[in-house]
Amino acid sequence: MSRSASIHSNVGPIRLVGRHLLATASLLWVCGNLIIALSLLLAIAIVKMLLPIKAIQKNCDYLIEALYQLAVRVDSFWIENILGIKFEIKGAPIQHSAPVVISNHHCGFDVAILQEIISGRGPLLKFLIKKEIIWLPIFGWVCFLLDFPRLNRNKKSQDREKDYATVKAATQQHGIERNSHSGALLIFPEGTRFTEAKRADQQSPYQQLLKPRSGGLKIIQEHAEPGTPLIDITIDYRSKNASLWTCLYGVPNNIIIHIHHFNLDEIDNMQQWLNQRWHEKDKLLGNRKIN
């Protein structure tokens, strides 16, 4: 049984239609917000390209950050006030202007949550993405204009070398930006969204998670500025069947976000550390419902 089928199993037909209409309206709201942001980002990008003057470049960067935060707040308004989804945050808030952030990856709604938690009133969030994502209409184009680091993520030696160079450059730029304007760098160590099929295929030792991979974080740790904080976020939907579509109509309506703070300099063995953190995450997610 699919995630959505399980969630809909005890819902009447009229209510079910209402849910899908609300999800469609949510999707239109998000897409409309992205289209407006995309248009403004394109205009700013053209100004930066045509006027390579330091003061103008700096002001354009501040405009991009303000636009990013505004777009996040517009989406969060819909999530909180129309869909009625509440975020229950456990842990100290993120106050550093340029942390490295890791998170489990359950579904596409993770991005909206992380943007609200990190960028709603704080630093602009950049995340490592598969290079194919930039071809996605609207969302991919926004990622391209914001210059999100793009990875090949395969085992070919040539592509792995390119990915190393990409993560290195992103980390070094992330450090530079701490001295001018804020920014956060996000990585999903699992590399892809969680499904039971993927968990079984990996023979994952975790019940709620895929195996974490340390490659990207090792590169970040190697080239990050001293004292860079590492923020570990665990997103708990309280349901194994939550998906992007169900969240777009407000199910589940209470999502728990666990925040833990660490320091990159204090981690000796990144893979061992990740394995331990994922065991802890698995315990936190152990009380999720089946539907």
Coordinates of C-alpha atoms in Angstrom, one line a residue:
M1 CA 0.0 0.0 0.0
S2 CA 1.4 3.4 -0.9
R3 CA 1.9 6.2 1.6
S4 CA -1.0 8.3 0.4
A5 CA -3.3 5.3 0.1
S6 CA -2.7 4.4 3.7
I7 CA -3.4 7.9 4.9
H8 CA -6.6 8.1 2.8
S9 CA -7.9 4.7 3.8
N10 CA -10.2 6.0 6.5
V11 CA -11.2 9.3 4.8
G12 CA -14.6 9.8 3.1
P13 CA -14.8 10.7 -0.6
I14 CA -15.9 14.3 0.0
R15 CA -13.2 15.0 2.5
L16 CA -10.7 13.2 0.2
V17 CA -11.6 15.5 -2.7
G18 CA -11.2 18.5 -0.4
R19 CA -7.8 17.4 0.6
H20 CA -6.6 17.1 -3.0
L21 CA -8.1 20.5 -3.9
L22 CA -6.2 22.0 -0.9
A23 CA -3.0 20.3 -2.0
T24 CA -3.4 21.7 -5.5
A25 CA -4.0 25.2 -4.2
S26 CA -0.9 24.8 -2.0
L27 CA 1.1 23.7 -5.0
L28 CA -0.1 26.7 -7.0
W29 CA 0.8 29.1 -4.1
V30 CA 4.3 27.7 -3.9
C31 CA 4.8 27.8 -7.7
G32 CA 3.5 31.3 -7.9
N33 CA 5.9 32.4 -5.1
L34 CA 8.8 30.7 -6.9
I35 CA 7.9 32.3 -10.2
I36 CA 7.9 35.8 -8.7
A37 CA 11.2 35.1 -6.8
L38 CA 12.7 33.6 -10.0
S39 CA 11.8 36.8 -12.0
L40 CA 13.4 39.1 -9.4
L41 CA 16.4 36.9 -9.0
L42 CA 16.9 37.0 -12.8
A43 CA 16.8 40.8 -12.7
I44 CA 19.3 40.9 -9.9
A45 CA 21.6 38.4 -11.7
I46 CA 21.6 40.6 -14.8
V47 CA 22.5 43.7 -12.8
K48 CA 25.4 41.8 -11.2
M49 CA 26.6 40.6 -14.6
L50 CA 26.5 44.0 -16.2
L51 CA 27.8 46.0 -13.3
P52 CA 30.8 44.2 -11.7
I53 CA 31.3 47.0 -9.1
K54 CA 32.1 45.8 -5.6
A55 CA 29.5 48.0 -3.9
I56 CA 26.8 47.0 -6.4
Q57 CA 27.7 43.4 -6.1
K58 CA 27.5 43.6 -2.3
N59 CA 24.1 45.3 -2.4
C60 CA 22.8 42.7 -4.9
D61 CA 23.9 39.9 -2.5
Y62 CA 21.9 41.6 0.3
L63 CA 18.9 41.9 -2.0
I64 CA 19.1 38.2 -2.9
E65 CA 19.2 37.2 0.8
A66 CA 16.3 39.5 1.6
L67 CA 14.3 38.1 -1.3
Y68 CA 15.1 34.5 -0.2
Q69 CA 13.9 35.2 3.3
L70 CA 10.7 36.9 2.0
A71 CA 9.9 33.9 -0.2
V72 CA 10.4 31.6 2.7
R73 CA 8.1 33.6 4.9
V74 CA 5.4 33.7 2.2
D75 CA 5.4 29.9 2.0
S76 CA 5.6 29.6 5.8
F77 CA 2.5 31.8 6.1
W78 CA 0.5 29.4 3.9
I79 CA 1.9 26.3 5.8
E80 CA 1.1 27.7 9.2
N81 CA -2.1 29.7 8.7
I82 CA -3.9 27.9 5.8
L83 CA -2.7 24.3 6.2
G84 CA -2.5 24.6 10.0
I85 CA 0.8 22.8 10.3
K86 CA 2.8 23.5 13.4
F87 CA 6.5 23.0 13.9
E88 CA 7.4 21.8 17.4
I89 CA 11.1 22.7 17.8
K90 CA 13.1 20.8 20.4
G91 CA 16.6 22.2 21.1
A92 CA 18.4 25.5 21.1
P93 CA 17.6 27.8 18.1
I94 CA 20.2 28.3 15.4
Q95 CA 21.9 31.7 16.0
H96 CA 25.2 31.3 14.1
S97 CA 25.3 33.2 10.8
A98 CA 27.1 30.5 8.8
P99 CA 26.7 26.9 10.1
V100 CA 27.0 23.6 8.3
V101 CA 23.6 21.8 8.5
I102 CA 22.8 18.1 8.2
S103 CA 19.4 16.5 8.2
N104 CA 17.6 13.2 7.6
H105 CA 15.7 13.2 4.3
H106 CA 12.2 11.9 4.4
C107 CA 10.3 13.7 1.6
G108 CA 10.3 16.8 -0.6
F109 CA 8.6 18.8 2.2
D110 CA 11.9 18.7 4.2
V111 CA 13.2 21.6 2.2
A112 CA 10.3 23.9 3.2
I113 CA 10.8 22.9 6.9
L114 CA 14.6 23.5 6.8
Q115 CA 14.2 26.8 5.0
E116 CA 11.7 28.0 7.6
I117 CA 13.8 26.8 10.6
I118 CA 17.1 28.2 9.2
S119 CA 16.3 31.0 6.7
G120 CA 12.9 32.3 7.8
R121 CA 14.6 34.9 9.9
G122 CA 18.2 33.9 9.6
P123 CA 20.9 33.0 7.1
L124 CA 20.3 32.1 3.4
L125 CA 20.4 28.4 3.0
K126 CA 22.3 26.7 0.2
F127 CA 22.3 23.0 -0.2
L128 CA 24.2 20.4 -2.2
I129 CA 22.0 19.2 -5.0
K130 CA 22.2 16.6 -7.8
K131 CA 23.0 18.3 -11.0
E132 CA 19.9 17.0 -12.7
I133 CA 17.7 19.2 -10.4
I134 CA 18.5 22.4 -12.2
W135 CA 16.5 21.1 -15.2
L136 CA 13.3 21.0 -13.0
P137 CA 11.0 23.8 -14.0
I138 CA 11.0 26.8 -11.6
F139 CA 12.6 25.1 -8.6
G140 CA 15.6 24.0 -10.5
W141 CA 16.0 27.4 -12.2
V142 CA 16.0 29.1 -8.8
C143 CA 18.7 26.7 -7.5
F144 CA 20.7 27.6 -10.6
L145 CA 20.4 31.3 -10.1
L146 CA 21.3 31.0 -6.4
D147 CA 24.3 29.0 -7.5
F148 CA 23.6 26.0 -5.3
P149 CA 26.6 23.5 -5.5
R150 CA 25.7 20.8 -8.1
L151 CA 27.0 17.2 -7.8
N152 CA 27.2 14.2 -10.1
R153 CA 26.9 11.7 -7.3
N154 CA 28.2 8.6 -9.1
K155 CA 31.2 6.3 -8.8
K156 CA 33.1 7.4 -11.9
S157 CA 36.5 8.6 -10.8
Q158 CA 36.3 11.7 -13.0
D159 CA 32.9 12.7 -11.7
R160 CA 34.0 12.1 -8.1
E161 CA 36.9 14.4 -8.6
K162 CA 34.6 17.1 -10.0
D163 CA 32.3 16.6 -7.0
Y164 CA 35.2 17.0 -4.6
A165 CA 36.2 20.2 -6.3
T166 CA 32.6 21.5 -6.1
V167 CA 32.2 20.8 -2.4
K168 CA 35.6 22.3 -1.7
A169 CA 34.8 25.5 -3.6
A170 CA 31.4 25.7 -1.9
T171 CA 33.0 25.3 1.6
Q172 CA 35.6 27.9 0.9
Q173 CA 33.1 30.3 -0.4
H174 CA 30.9 29.6 2.6
G175 CA 33.8 30.6 4.8
I176 CA 34.4 33.8 2.8
E177 CA 30.7 34.8 3.1
R178 CA 30.9 34.7 6.9
N179 CA 32.8 37.9 6.7
S180 CA 30.4 39.7 4.4
H181 CA 26.9 38.3 4.6
S182 CA 25.3 35.3 6.3
G183 CA 24.9 31.9 4.8
A184 CA 24.3 28.2 5.8
L185 CA 25.4 25.1 3.9
L186 CA 23.1 22.1 4.0
I187 CA 23.8 18.5 3.1
F188 CA 21.6 15.4 3.3
P189 CA 24.1 12.6 4.3
E190 CA 21.6 9.9 3.1
G191 CA 21.9 11.4 -0.4
T192 CA 18.3 10.6 -1.3
R193 CA 14.8 10.5 0.2
F194 CA 13.8 7.6 2.5
T195 CA 11.6 4.8 1.3
E196 CA 11.2 1.3 2.6
A197 CA 12.4 -0.1 -0.7
K198 CA 15.6 1.8 -0.5
R199 CA 16.1 0.8 3.1
A200 CA 15.7 -2.8 2.2
D201 CA 18.0 -2.5 -0.8
Q202 CA 20.7 -1.0 1.3
Q203 CA 20.2 -3.4 4.1
S204 CA 20.2 -0.4 6.3
P205 CA 20.8 -1.1 10.1
Y206 CA 18.3 1.7 10.8
Q207 CA 14.5 1.2 10.9
Q208 CA 13.6 4.8 9.9
L209 CA 16.6 5.9 7.9
L210 CA 19.0 5.1 5.1
K211 CA 22.7 4.8 5.6
P212 CA 24.5 8.1 6.0
R213 CA 27.5 8.8 3.8
S214 CA 30.4 10.9 5.1
G215 CA 32.2 11.9 1.8
G216 CA 30.7 15.4 1.5
L217 CA 31.1 16.2 5.2
K218 CA 34.7 15.0 5.2
I219 CA 35.5 17.5 2.4
I220 CA 33.6 20.3 4.2
Q221 CA 35.4 19.5 7.4
E222 CA 38.8 19.6 5.7
H223 CA 38.2 23.0 4.1
A224 CA 35.9 24.8 6.6
E225 CA 37.0 27.7 8.7
P226 CA 38.0 26.8 12.3
G227 CA 35.1 26.9 14.7
T228 CA 32.5 26.2 12.1
P229 CA 29.4 24.9 13.9
L230 CA 27.6 21.7 12.7
I231 CA 23.9 21.7 13.2
D232 CA 22.2 18.3 13.2
I233 CA 18.4 18.4 12.5
T234 CA 16.1 15.5 12.8
I235 CA 12.7 16.0 11.1
D236 CA 9.9 13.8 12.6
Y237 CA 6.6 13.8 10.7
R238 CA 5.2 11.3 13.3
S239 CA 4.1 9.2 10.4
K240 CA 5.9 6.8 8.0
N241 CA 3.4 7.7 5.3
A242 CA 3.9 11.4 5.2
S243 CA 4.8 12.7 1.8
L244 CA 5.1 16.0 0.0
W245 CA 1.5 15.7 -1.3
T246 CA 0.0 14.9 2.1
C247 CA 1.9 17.8 3.7
L248 CA 0.5 20.1 1.0
Y249 CA -3.0 19.4 2.4
G250 CA -1.9 19.6 6.1
V251 CA -1.3 16.0 7.1
P252 CA 0.4 15.6 9.5
N253 CA -0.4 18.9 11.2
N254 CA 2.3 18.7 13.9
I255 CA 5.9 18.1 12.9
I256 CA 8.7 17.8 15.5
I257 CA 12.1 19.2 14.7
H258 CA 15.0 18.2 16.9
I259 CA 18.1 20.5 16.8
H260 CA 21.5 19.4 18.1
H261 CA 24.6 21.6 18.0
F262 CA 28.2 20.4 17.4
N263 CA 31.5 21.7 16.2
L264 CA 33.2 20.4 13.1
D265 CA 36.7 20.7 14.7
E266 CA 35.7 18.3 17.5
I267 CA 34.7 15.3 15.2
D268 CA 37.6 12.9 14.8
N269 CA 36.1 10.2 12.6
M270 CA 33.2 11.6 10.5
Q271 CA 31.8 8.2 9.4
Q272 CA 31.7 6.8 12.9
W273 CA 30.2 10.1 14.2
L274 CA 27.5 10.0 11.5
N275 CA 26.7 6.3 12.3
Q276 CA 26.2 7.2 16.0
R277 CA 24.1 10.2 15.2
W278 CA 21.9 8.1 12.9
H279 CA 21.4 5.6 15.7
E280 CA 20.3 8.5 17.9
K281 CA 18.0 9.8 15.1
D282 CA 16.5 6.3 14.7
K283 CA 15.6 6.3 18.4
L284 CA 13.9 9.7 18.0
L285 CA 11.9 8.5 15.1
G286 CA 11.0 5.2 16.7
N287 CA 7.6 6.3 17.8
R288 CA 6.3 7.2 14.3
K289 CA 2.9 5.9 13.5
I290 CA 2.1 3.6 10.5
N291 CA -0.5 6.0 9.1

